[in-house]
PDB file of C-alpha atoms in Angstrom:
ATOM      1  CA  MET A   1     -39.733  43.150 140.743  1.00 54.00           C
ATOM      2  CA  ARG A   2     -38.168  46.815 139.856  1.00 59.00           C
ATOM      3  CA  ARG A   3     -35.120  44.672 139.174  1.00 61.00           C
ATOM      4  CA  THR A   4     -37.117  42.251 136.798  1.00 64.00           C
ATOM      5  CA  ILE A   5     -38.459  45.280 134.941  1.00 61.00           C
ATOM      6  CA  SER A   6     -35.088  47.041 134.577  1.00 78.00           C
ATOM      7  CA  VAL A   7     -33.615  43.611 133.177  1.00 83.00           C
ATOM      8  CA  ARG A   8     -36.433  43.165 130.556  1.00 87.00           C
ATOM      9  CA  LEU A   9     -36.054  46.990 129.550  1.00 89.00           C
ATOM     10  CA  VAL A  10     -32.516  46.589 128.930  1.00 91.00           C
ATOM     11  CA  SER A  11     -33.009  43.336 127.105  1.00 93.00           C
ATOM     12  CA  ALA A  12     -35.769  44.878 124.813  1.00 93.00           C
ATOM     13  CA  PHE A  13     -33.193  47.922 123.901  1.00 94.00           C
ATOM     14  CA  ALA A  14     -30.445  45.305 123.173  1.00 95.00           C
ATOM     15  CA  ALA A  15     -32.692  43.495 120.777  1.00 95.00           C
ATOM     16  CA  LEU A  16     -33.898  46.971 119.419  1.00 95.00           C
ATOM     17  CA  VAL A  17     -30.473  47.809 118.405  1.00 94.00           C
ATOM     18  CA  ARG A  18     -29.443  44.281 117.510  1.00 94.00           C
ATOM     19  CA  LEU A  19     -26.525  44.338 119.843  1.00 94.00           C
ATOM     20  CA  PRO A  20     -24.626  41.596 118.255  1.00 94.00           C
ATOM     21  CA  ASN A  21     -24.677  43.585 115.126  1.00 94.00           C
ATOM     22  CA  ALA A  22     -23.590  46.811 116.835  1.00 96.00           C
ATOM     23  CA  LEU A  23     -20.658  45.083 118.397  1.00 96.00           C
ATOM     24  CA  MET A  24     -19.633  43.562 114.959  1.00 96.00           C
ATOM     25  CA  ALA A  25     -19.618  47.023 113.571  1.00 97.00           C
ATOM     26  CA  ALA A  26     -17.418  48.218 116.461  1.00 97.00           C
ATOM     27  CA  ALA A  27     -15.105  45.303 115.888  1.00 96.00           C
ATOM     28  CA  GLY A  28     -15.072  46.176 112.123  1.00 96.00           C
ATOM     29  CA  VAL A  29     -13.693  49.596 112.840  1.00 97.00           C
ATOM     30  CA  ILE A  30     -11.037  48.421 115.067  1.00 96.00           C
ATOM     31  CA  LEU A  31      -9.941  45.847 112.340  1.00 95.00           C
ATOM     32  CA  GLY A  32     -10.233  48.447 109.809  1.00 95.00           C
ATOM     33  CA  ALA A  33      -7.802  50.614 111.456  1.00 95.00           C
ATOM     34  CA  TRP A  34      -5.428  47.511 112.282  1.00 92.00           C
ATOM     35  CA  TRP A  35      -5.402  46.229 108.971  1.00 90.00           C
ATOM     36  CA  VAL A  36      -4.283  49.307 107.248  1.00 90.00           C
ATOM     37  CA  GLY A  37      -1.450  49.660 109.683  1.00 85.00           C
ATOM     38  CA  GLY A  38      -2.781  52.161 112.195  1.00 78.00           C
ATOM     39  CA  GLY A  39      -2.738  51.851 115.884  1.00 79.00           C
ATOM     40  CA  ILE A  40      -5.680  51.370 118.050  1.00 84.00           C
ATOM     41  CA  SER A  41      -5.908  54.839 119.280  1.00 90.00           C
ATOM     42  CA  GLY A  42      -8.512  56.856 121.077  1.00 93.00           C
ATOM     43  CA  SER A  43      -9.660  58.027 117.657  1.00 96.00           C
ATOM     44  CA  VAL A  44     -10.463  54.492 116.572  1.00 96.00           C
ATOM     45  CA  PHE A  45     -12.211  53.747 119.796  1.00 97.00           C
ATOM     46  CA  ALA A  46     -14.237  56.766 119.099  1.00 98.00           C
ATOM     47  CA  ALA A  47     -14.906  55.752 115.642  1.00 98.00           C
ATOM     48  CA  ALA A  48     -16.029  52.479 116.835  1.00 98.00           C
ATOM     49  CA  PHE A  49     -18.539  54.016 119.400  1.00 98.00           C
ATOM     50  CA  ALA A  50     -19.709  55.972 116.408  1.00 98.00           C
ATOM     51  CA  ALA A  51     -20.375  52.880 114.356  1.00 98.00           C
ATOM     52  CA  MET A  52     -22.272  51.253 117.023  1.00 98.00           C
ATOM     53  CA  ALA A  53     -24.514  54.458 117.638  1.00 98.00           C
ATOM     54  CA  LEU A  54     -25.209  54.259 113.808  1.00 97.00           C
ATOM     55  CA  THR A  55     -26.168  50.822 113.986  1.00 96.00           C
ATOM     56  CA  ALA A  56     -28.177  51.405 116.822  1.00 97.00           C
ATOM     57  CA  ALA A  57     -29.959  54.276 115.257  1.00 96.00           C
ATOM     58  CA  ALA A  58     -30.557  52.422 111.776  1.00 95.00           C
ATOM     59  CA  ASN A  59     -32.139  49.319 113.534  1.00 94.00           C
ATOM     60  CA  ALA A  60     -34.349  51.321 115.876  1.00 95.00           C
ATOM     61  CA  TRP A  61     -35.694  53.508 112.836  1.00 95.00           C
ATOM     62  CA  ASN A  62     -36.178  50.240 110.871  1.00 91.00           C
ATOM     63  CA  ASP A  63     -38.394  48.537 113.493  1.00 92.00           C
ATOM     64  CA  ALA A  64     -40.491  51.975 114.162  1.00 93.00           C
ATOM     65  CA  ALA A  65     -41.065  51.767 110.504  1.00 88.00           C
ATOM     66  CA  ASP A  66     -41.750  48.017 110.157  1.00 86.00           C
ATOM     67  CA  ILE A  67     -43.927  47.625 112.877  1.00 89.00           C
ATOM     68  CA  GLU A  68     -46.901  46.274 111.175  1.00 83.00           C
ATOM     69  CA  ILE A  69     -44.890  43.862 109.109  1.00 81.00           C
ATOM     70  CA  ASP A  70     -42.838  42.594 111.923  1.00 82.00           C
ATOM     71  CA  ARG A  71     -46.279  41.495 113.730  1.00 85.00           C
ATOM     72  CA  ILE A  72     -46.268  38.945 110.976  1.00 82.00           C
ATOM     73  CA  ALA A  73     -42.484  38.500 110.075  1.00 78.00           C
ATOM     74  CA  HIS A  74     -40.881  38.965 113.569  1.00 84.00           C
ATOM     75  CA  PRO A  75     -43.784  39.083 116.340  1.00 89.00           C
ATOM     76  CA  GLU A  76     -40.977  38.409 118.944  1.00 91.00           C
ATOM     77  CA  ARG A  77     -39.183  41.895 118.449  1.00 91.00           C
ATOM     78  CA  PRO A  78     -39.496  44.600 121.138  1.00 94.00           C
ATOM     79  CA  LEU A  79     -42.286  46.942 119.257  1.00 93.00           C
ATOM     80  CA  PRO A  80     -44.749  44.440 117.926  1.00 93.00           C
ATOM     81  CA  SER A  81     -44.537  42.484 121.116  1.00 92.00           C
ATOM     82  CA  GLY A  82     -45.368  45.576 123.089  1.00 90.00           C
ATOM     83  CA  GLN A  83     -42.148  45.855 125.076  1.00 93.00           C
ATOM     84  CA  LEU A  84     -41.231  49.228 123.725  1.00 92.00           C
ATOM     85  CA  SER A  85     -43.433  51.749 121.754  1.00 93.00           C
ATOM     86  CA  ARG A  86     -42.831  53.329 118.378  1.00 94.00           C
ATOM     87  CA  SER A  87     -42.179  56.655 119.903  1.00 95.00           C
ATOM     88  CA  THR A  88     -39.548  55.238 122.128  1.00 96.00           C
ATOM     89  CA  ALA A  89     -37.777  53.730 119.407  1.00 95.00           C
ATOM     90  CA  ASN A  90     -37.808  56.659 117.217  1.00 96.00           C
ATOM     91  CA  THR A  91     -36.604  58.860 120.165  1.00 97.00           C
ATOM     92  CA  PHE A  92     -33.915  56.218 120.823  1.00 97.00           C
ATOM     93  CA  ALA A  93     -32.878  56.392 117.343  1.00 97.00           C
ATOM     94  CA  SER A  94     -32.682  60.144 117.248  1.00 96.00           C
ATOM     95  CA  CYS A  95     -30.521  60.151 120.481  1.00 97.00           C
ATOM     96  CA  SER A  96     -28.093  57.456 119.011  1.00 97.00           C
ATOM     97  CA  ALA A  97     -27.956  59.538 115.760  1.00 97.00           C
ATOM     98  CA  VAL A  98     -26.676  62.484 117.746  1.00 98.00           C
ATOM     99  CA  ILE A  99     -24.282  60.345 119.695  1.00 98.00           C
ATOM    100  CA  ALA A 100     -22.691  58.879 116.597  1.00 98.00           C
ATOM    101  CA  VAL A 101     -22.097  62.143 115.249  1.00 98.00           C
ATOM    102  CA  VAL A 102     -20.484  63.564 118.383  1.00 98.00           C
ATOM    103  CA  PHE A 103     -18.040  60.513 118.536  1.00 98.00           C
ATOM    104  CA  SER A 104     -17.284  60.878 114.778  1.00 98.00           C
ATOM    105  CA  LEU A 105     -16.317  64.424 115.402  1.00 97.00           C
ATOM    106  CA  ILE A 106     -13.931  62.872 118.329  1.00 96.00           C
ATOM    107  CA  ALA A 107     -12.519  60.547 116.052  1.00 96.00           C
ATOM    108  CA  GLN A 108     -11.885  62.769 112.955  1.00 93.00           C
ATOM    109  CA  PRO A 109     -13.699  66.000 111.868  1.00 94.00           C
ATOM    110  CA  TYR A 110     -14.295  65.119 108.373  1.00 94.00           C
ATOM    111  CA  LEU A 111     -15.852  61.786 109.734  1.00 96.00           C
ATOM    112  CA  ALA A 112     -18.540  63.520 111.329  1.00 96.00           C
ATOM    113  CA  VAL A 113     -19.541  65.323 108.201  1.00 96.00           C
ATOM    114  CA  PHE A 114     -19.599  61.879 106.527  1.00 96.00           C
ATOM    115  CA  SER A 115     -21.504  60.642 109.284  1.00 97.00           C
ATOM    116  CA  LEU A 116     -24.339  63.747 109.017  1.00 96.00           C
ATOM    117  CA  ILE A 117     -24.563  62.603 105.205  1.00 95.00           C
ATOM    118  CA  LEU A 118     -24.841  58.914 105.875  1.00 95.00           C
ATOM    119  CA  LEU A 119     -27.743  59.744 108.319  1.00 95.00           C
ATOM    120  CA  VAL A 120     -29.930  60.712 105.240  1.00 93.00           C
ATOM    121  CA  PRO A 121     -30.057  57.245 103.723  1.00 91.00           C
ATOM    122  CA  VAL A 122     -30.141  55.619 107.293  1.00 91.00           C
ATOM    123  CA  ARG A 123     -33.029  57.571 108.248  1.00 89.00           C
ATOM    124  CA  PHE A 124     -35.184  57.117 105.156  1.00 85.00           C
ATOM    125  CA  TYR A 125     -34.003  53.607 104.541  1.00 80.00           C
ATOM    126  CA  SER A 126     -37.147  51.670 105.781  1.00 73.00           C
ATOM    127  CA  PRO A 127     -39.871  54.337 104.913  1.00 70.00           C
ATOM    128  CA  HIS A 128     -38.595  54.636 101.199  1.00 70.00           C
ATOM    129  CA  ILE A 129     -35.219  53.087 100.037  1.00 76.00           C
ATOM    130  CA  LYS A 130     -36.049  49.738 101.196  1.00 72.00           C
ATOM    131  CA  ARG A 131     -39.185  49.622  99.206  1.00 73.00           C
ATOM    132  CA  LEU A 132     -37.225  50.108  95.931  1.00 76.00           C
ATOM    133  CA  GLY A 133     -36.087  46.436  96.046  1.00 80.00           C
ATOM    134  CA  LEU A 134     -32.254  45.906  94.864  1.00 86.00           C
ATOM    135  CA  PRO A 135     -31.301  49.430  95.094  1.00 87.00           C
ATOM    136  CA  GLY A 136     -32.368  49.175  98.806  1.00 86.00           C
ATOM    137  CA  ASN A 137     -30.427  46.014  99.294  1.00 91.00           C
ATOM    138  CA  LEU A 138     -27.250  47.359  97.848  1.00 93.00           C
ATOM    139  CA  THR A 139     -27.690  50.571 100.041  1.00 92.00           C
ATOM    140  CA  VAL A 140     -27.872  48.742 103.254  1.00 91.00           C
ATOM    141  CA  ALA A 141     -24.938  46.515 102.149  1.00 95.00           C
ATOM    142  CA  LEU A 142     -22.592  49.419 101.578  1.00 94.00           C
ATOM    143  CA  ILE A 143     -23.605  51.049 104.804  1.00 94.00           C
ATOM    144  CA  ALA A 144     -23.147  47.663 106.813  1.00 94.00           C
ATOM    145  CA  SER A 145     -19.616  47.590 105.091  1.00 96.00           C
ATOM    146  CA  LEU A 146     -18.547  51.125 106.309  1.00 96.00           C
ATOM    147  CA  PRO A 147     -17.310  50.447 109.577  1.00 97.00           C
ATOM    148  CA  PHE A 148     -14.077  49.111 107.874  1.00 96.00           C
ATOM    149  CA  VAL A 149     -13.656  52.672 106.252  1.00 97.00           C
ATOM    150  CA  TYR A 150     -14.455  54.243 109.512  1.00 97.00           C
ATOM    151  CA  GLY A 151     -11.789  52.545 111.231  1.00 97.00           C
ATOM    152  CA  ALA A 152      -9.272  53.178 108.226  1.00 96.00           C
ATOM    153  CA  TRP A 153     -10.281  56.880 108.535  1.00 95.00           C
ATOM    154  CA  ALA A 154      -9.727  57.108 112.121  1.00 95.00           C
ATOM    155  CA  ALA A 155      -6.418  55.756 111.499  1.00 94.00           C
ATOM    156  CA  GLY A 156      -5.681  58.214 108.910  1.00 91.00           C
ATOM    157  CA  ARG A 157      -5.846  55.912 105.763  1.00 92.00           C
ATOM    158  CA  PRO A 158      -9.387  56.309 104.520  1.00 91.00           C
ATOM    159  CA  ARG A 159      -8.807  55.119 101.098  1.00 92.00           C
ATOM    160  CA  ALA A 160      -6.975  51.928 102.182  1.00 91.00           C
ATOM    161  CA  GLY A 161     -10.232  50.716 103.977  1.00 91.00           C
ATOM    162  CA  LEU A 162     -12.147  50.622 100.450  1.00 94.00           C
ATOM    163  CA  VAL A 163     -10.423  47.225  99.750  1.00 92.00           C
ATOM    164  CA  LEU A 164     -12.458  45.917 102.993  1.00 93.00           C
ATOM    165  CA  LEU A 165     -15.557  47.672 101.849  1.00 95.00           C
ATOM    166  CA  ALA A 166     -15.249  46.053  98.448  1.00 95.00           C
ATOM    167  CA  ILE A 167     -14.892  42.475 100.111  1.00 94.00           C
ATOM    168  CA  ALA A 168     -17.470  43.054 102.519  1.00 95.00           C
ATOM    169  CA  ALA A 169     -20.331  44.600 100.584  1.00 96.00           C
ATOM    170  CA  PRO A 170     -21.254  41.650  98.401  1.00 97.00           C
ATOM    171  CA  LEU A 171     -21.575  39.306 101.450  1.00 96.00           C
ATOM    172  CA  HIS A 172     -23.742  41.924 103.203  1.00 96.00           C
ATOM    173  CA  LEU A 173     -25.903  41.952  99.984  1.00 96.00           C
ATOM    174  CA  ALA A 174     -26.207  38.224 100.052  1.00 97.00           C
ATOM    175  CA  ARG A 175     -27.481  38.389 103.677  1.00 96.00           C
ATOM    176  CA  GLU A 176     -29.780  41.200 102.975  1.00 93.00           C
ATOM    177  CA  LEU A 177     -31.282  38.967 100.040  1.00 95.00           C
ATOM    178  CA  ALA A 178     -31.506  36.091 102.447  1.00 94.00           C
ATOM    179  CA  LYS A 179     -33.466  38.232 104.837  1.00 90.00           C
ATOM    180  CA  ASP A 180     -35.826  39.409 102.338  1.00 88.00           C
ATOM    181  CA  LEU A 181     -36.421  35.648 101.271  1.00 90.00           C
ATOM    182  CA  ASP A 182     -37.269  34.883 104.972  1.00 85.00           C
ATOM    183  CA  ASP A 183     -39.416  37.764 105.392  1.00 80.00           C
ATOM    184  CA  VAL A 184     -41.460  37.506 102.162  1.00 77.00           C
ATOM    185  CA  THR A 185     -44.794  36.498 103.653  1.00 72.00           C
ATOM    186  CA  GLY A 186     -44.630  39.629 105.749  1.00 67.00           C
ATOM    187  CA  ASP A 187     -43.573  41.887 103.199  1.00 63.00           C
ATOM    188  CA  ALA A 188     -46.129  40.743 100.624  1.00 62.00           C
ATOM    189  CA  GLY A 189     -48.827  43.401  99.789  1.00 63.00           C
ATOM    190  CA  VAL A 190     -46.791  45.924 101.929  1.00 63.00           C
ATOM    191  CA  ARG A 191     -43.333  46.253 100.370  1.00 68.00           C
ATOM    192  CA  ARG A 192     -41.818  45.551  97.010  1.00 73.00           C
ATOM    193  CA  THR A 193     -38.744  43.767  97.916  1.00 78.00           C
ATOM    194  CA  LEU A 194     -36.783  41.771  95.568  1.00 84.00           C
ATOM    195  CA  PRO A 195     -38.636  38.471  96.267  1.00 87.00           C
ATOM    196  CA  VAL A 196     -41.752  39.972  96.058  1.00 82.00           C
ATOM    197  CA  ARG A 197     -40.840  41.757  92.503  1.00 85.00           C
ATOM    198  CA  ILE A 198     -39.186  38.835  90.750  1.00 86.00           C
ATOM    199  CA  GLY A 199     -39.883  35.930  93.109  1.00 88.00           C
ATOM    200  CA  ALA A 200     -37.966  33.568  95.228  1.00 88.00           C
ATOM    201  CA  ARG A 201     -35.937  31.671  92.516  1.00 92.00           C
ATOM    202  CA  GLY A 202     -34.491  35.185  91.060  1.00 92.00           C
ATOM    203  CA  THR A 203     -33.739  36.294  94.381  1.00 93.00           C
ATOM    204  CA  ARG A 204     -32.013  33.103  95.165  1.00 95.00           C
ATOM    205  CA  VAL A 205     -29.823  33.492  91.872  1.00 95.00           C
ATOM    206  CA  MET A 206     -28.895  37.048  92.833  1.00 95.00           C
ATOM    207  CA  LEU A 207     -27.895  35.603  96.293  1.00 96.00           C
ATOM    208  CA  VAL A 208     -25.668  32.987  94.941  1.00 96.00           C
ATOM    209  CA  MET A 209     -24.096  35.616  92.584  1.00 97.00           C
ATOM    210  CA  ALA A 210     -23.454  38.084  95.501  1.00 97.00           C
ATOM    211  CA  VAL A 211     -21.737  35.061  97.382  1.00 97.00           C
ATOM    212  CA  LEU A 212     -19.499  34.555  94.318  1.00 96.00           C
ATOM    213  CA  VAL A 213     -18.512  38.089  93.838  1.00 97.00           C
ATOM    214  CA  PHE A 214     -17.376  38.108  97.602  1.00 96.00           C
ATOM    215  CA  GLY A 215     -15.368  35.092  96.798  1.00 93.00           C
ATOM    216  CA  ALA A 216     -13.982  36.769  93.732  1.00 94.00           C
ATOM    217  CA  THR A 217     -12.893  39.772  95.543  1.00 94.00           C
ATOM    218  CA  ILE A 218     -11.447  37.980  98.519  1.00 91.00           C
ATOM    219  CA  VAL A 219      -9.329  34.994  96.553  1.00 86.00           C
ATOM    220  CA  PRO A 220      -6.833  37.590  95.096  1.00 86.00           C
ATOM    221  CA  LEU A 221      -6.172  38.703  98.701  1.00 84.00           C
ATOM    222  CA  GLY A 222      -5.880  35.185  99.844  1.00 80.00           C
ATOM    223  CA  LEU A 223      -3.465  34.447  97.116  1.00 80.00           C
ATOM    224  CA  SER A 224      -1.071  37.171  98.254  1.00 81.00           C
ATOM    225  CA  VAL A 225      -1.598  36.088 102.048  1.00 81.00           C
ATOM    226  CA  PRO A 226      -1.455  32.435 102.170  1.00 81.00           C
ATOM    227  CA  LEU A 227      -2.467  32.290 106.023  1.00 88.00           C
ATOM    228  CA  LEU A 228      -5.731  34.450 105.213  1.00 89.00           C
ATOM    229  CA  ALA A 229      -6.696  31.551 102.473  1.00 86.00           C
ATOM    230  CA  ALA A 230      -6.402  28.872 104.978  1.00 89.00           C
ATOM    231  CA  ALA A 231      -8.246  30.896 107.632  1.00 92.00           C
ATOM    232  CA  LEU A 232     -11.238  31.742 105.389  1.00 93.00           C
ATOM    233  CA  ALA A 233     -11.924  28.190 105.008  1.00 93.00           C
ATOM    234  CA  PRO A 234     -14.825  28.263 107.676  1.00 95.00           C
ATOM    235  CA  THR A 235     -16.139  31.375 106.091  1.00 96.00           C
ATOM    236  CA  PHE A 236     -16.500  29.536 102.778  1.00 95.00           C
ATOM    237  CA  LEU A 237     -18.039  26.353 104.208  1.00 97.00           C
ATOM    238  CA  LEU A 238     -20.730  28.739 106.255  1.00 97.00           C
ATOM    239  CA  CYS A 239     -21.293  30.454 102.767  1.00 97.00           C
ATOM    240  CA  ALA A 240     -22.020  27.031 101.160  1.00 97.00           C
ATOM    241  CA  PHE A 241     -24.454  25.940 103.841  1.00 96.00           C
ATOM    242  CA  ALA A 242     -26.174  29.327 103.555  1.00 96.00           C
ATOM    243  CA  ILE A 243     -26.590  28.938  99.848  1.00 96.00           C
ATOM    244  CA  ARG A 244     -27.784  25.547 100.335  1.00 95.00           C
ATOM    245  CA  ARG A 245     -30.489  26.512 102.716  1.00 94.00           C
ATOM    246  CA  ALA A 246     -31.506  29.538 100.473  1.00 93.00           C
ATOM    247  CA  LEU A 247     -31.871  27.074  97.413  1.00 93.00           C
ATOM    248  CA  LEU A 248     -33.853  24.557  99.351  1.00 92.00           C
ATOM    249  CA  GLY A 249     -36.269  27.281 100.415  1.00 88.00           C
ATOM    250  CA  ARG A 250     -35.352  27.012 104.059  1.00 90.00           C
ATOM    251  CA  GLU A 251     -34.953  29.669 106.592  1.00 89.00           C
ATOM    252  CA  GLY A 252     -31.768  30.495 108.342  1.00 91.00           C
ATOM    253  CA  SER A 253     -29.429  31.550 105.744  1.00 95.00           C
ATOM    254  CA  PRO A 254     -29.299  35.212 107.300  1.00 95.00           C
ATOM    255  CA  ARG A 255     -27.727  33.664 110.548  1.00 95.00           C
ATOM    256  CA  LEU A 256     -25.089  31.478 108.601  1.00 97.00           C
ATOM    257  CA  LEU A 257     -24.106  34.464 106.526  1.00 97.00           C
ATOM    258  CA  LYS A 258     -23.796  36.488 109.674  1.00 95.00           C
ATOM    259  CA  ALA A 259     -21.407  33.686 111.219  1.00 96.00           C
ATOM    260  CA  ALA A 260     -19.494  33.734 107.724  1.00 96.00           C
ATOM    261  CA  MET A 261     -18.812  37.385 108.296  1.00 96.00           C
ATOM    262  CA  LEU A 262     -17.802  36.910 111.934  1.00 95.00           C
ATOM    263  CA  CYS A 263     -15.269  34.216 110.730  1.00 96.00           C
ATOM    264  CA  ALA A 264     -13.797  36.370 107.926  1.00 95.00           C
ATOM    265  CA  MET A 265     -13.187  39.148 110.313  1.00 94.00           C
ATOM    266  CA  VAL A 266     -11.304  36.476 112.611  1.00 94.00           C
ATOM    267  CA  ALA A 267      -9.453  35.258 109.387  1.00 93.00           C
ATOM    268  CA  PHE A 268      -8.133  38.793 108.622  1.00 91.00           C
ATOM    269  CA  VAL A 269      -7.041  39.095 112.432  1.00 89.00           C
ATOM    270  CA  VAL A 270      -5.333  35.670 112.236  1.00 88.00           C
ATOM    271  CA  ALA A 271      -3.801  36.578 108.788  1.00 84.00           C
ATOM    272  CA  LYS A 272      -2.356  39.998 110.214  1.00 77.00           C
ATOM    273  CA  VAL A 273      -0.815  38.665 113.482  1.00 69.00           C
TER     274      VAL A 273
END
């Protein structure tokens, strides 16, 4: 019985922090360091742990702030389902934030300062910034793309990571817009997200534009690295499927866009080998 409770608790925390997202953040750090020509050192692994902790903090704070909305949009999540309390989520988020700063300090002192500054929008995203609509979507897209910069920074070449940031941010923005489309029922009357403000049709147009910007930023790099262009084929295919589902008003585009991100990361690895 005790073992069953422990497994359920671990599963609840894994769901709270979106463990796959946290692992993708860590992978983004390692990819960022590798892409800019840095070795996979202890500093890079420390930065990867910092990115995981930041992701955990962001998601835990998000769920604590959105518990009432999630009772409608995502009743299976740990807080609305009663597996974890709001106070537990907030405490866990605060501990994760401290861990993120500590590991950032181990990786690179200036990275710790950056993480401290970054925690401000991370902490206030759900209560305040997310309610702004598109500016909130842009904020989370940039934050979600930062693991590549963390990796480049840990490798000693932070500016070189900005190229990957510029490529990743539009795809993250498209996913955030797709998530808002899927959550519009729960958000209505509570939060002024973009679909609530301008409607589903206008948001779908913005989603398509974000994917097109992603394509426009990555195509020049693909032309200079032919193997990368070939390896990106699954990414573009998944993006096309995601756009189709969104335009048809069907749910599921966020999952397809997350898969597209993962395929893009694999493509960069294949092109670099």
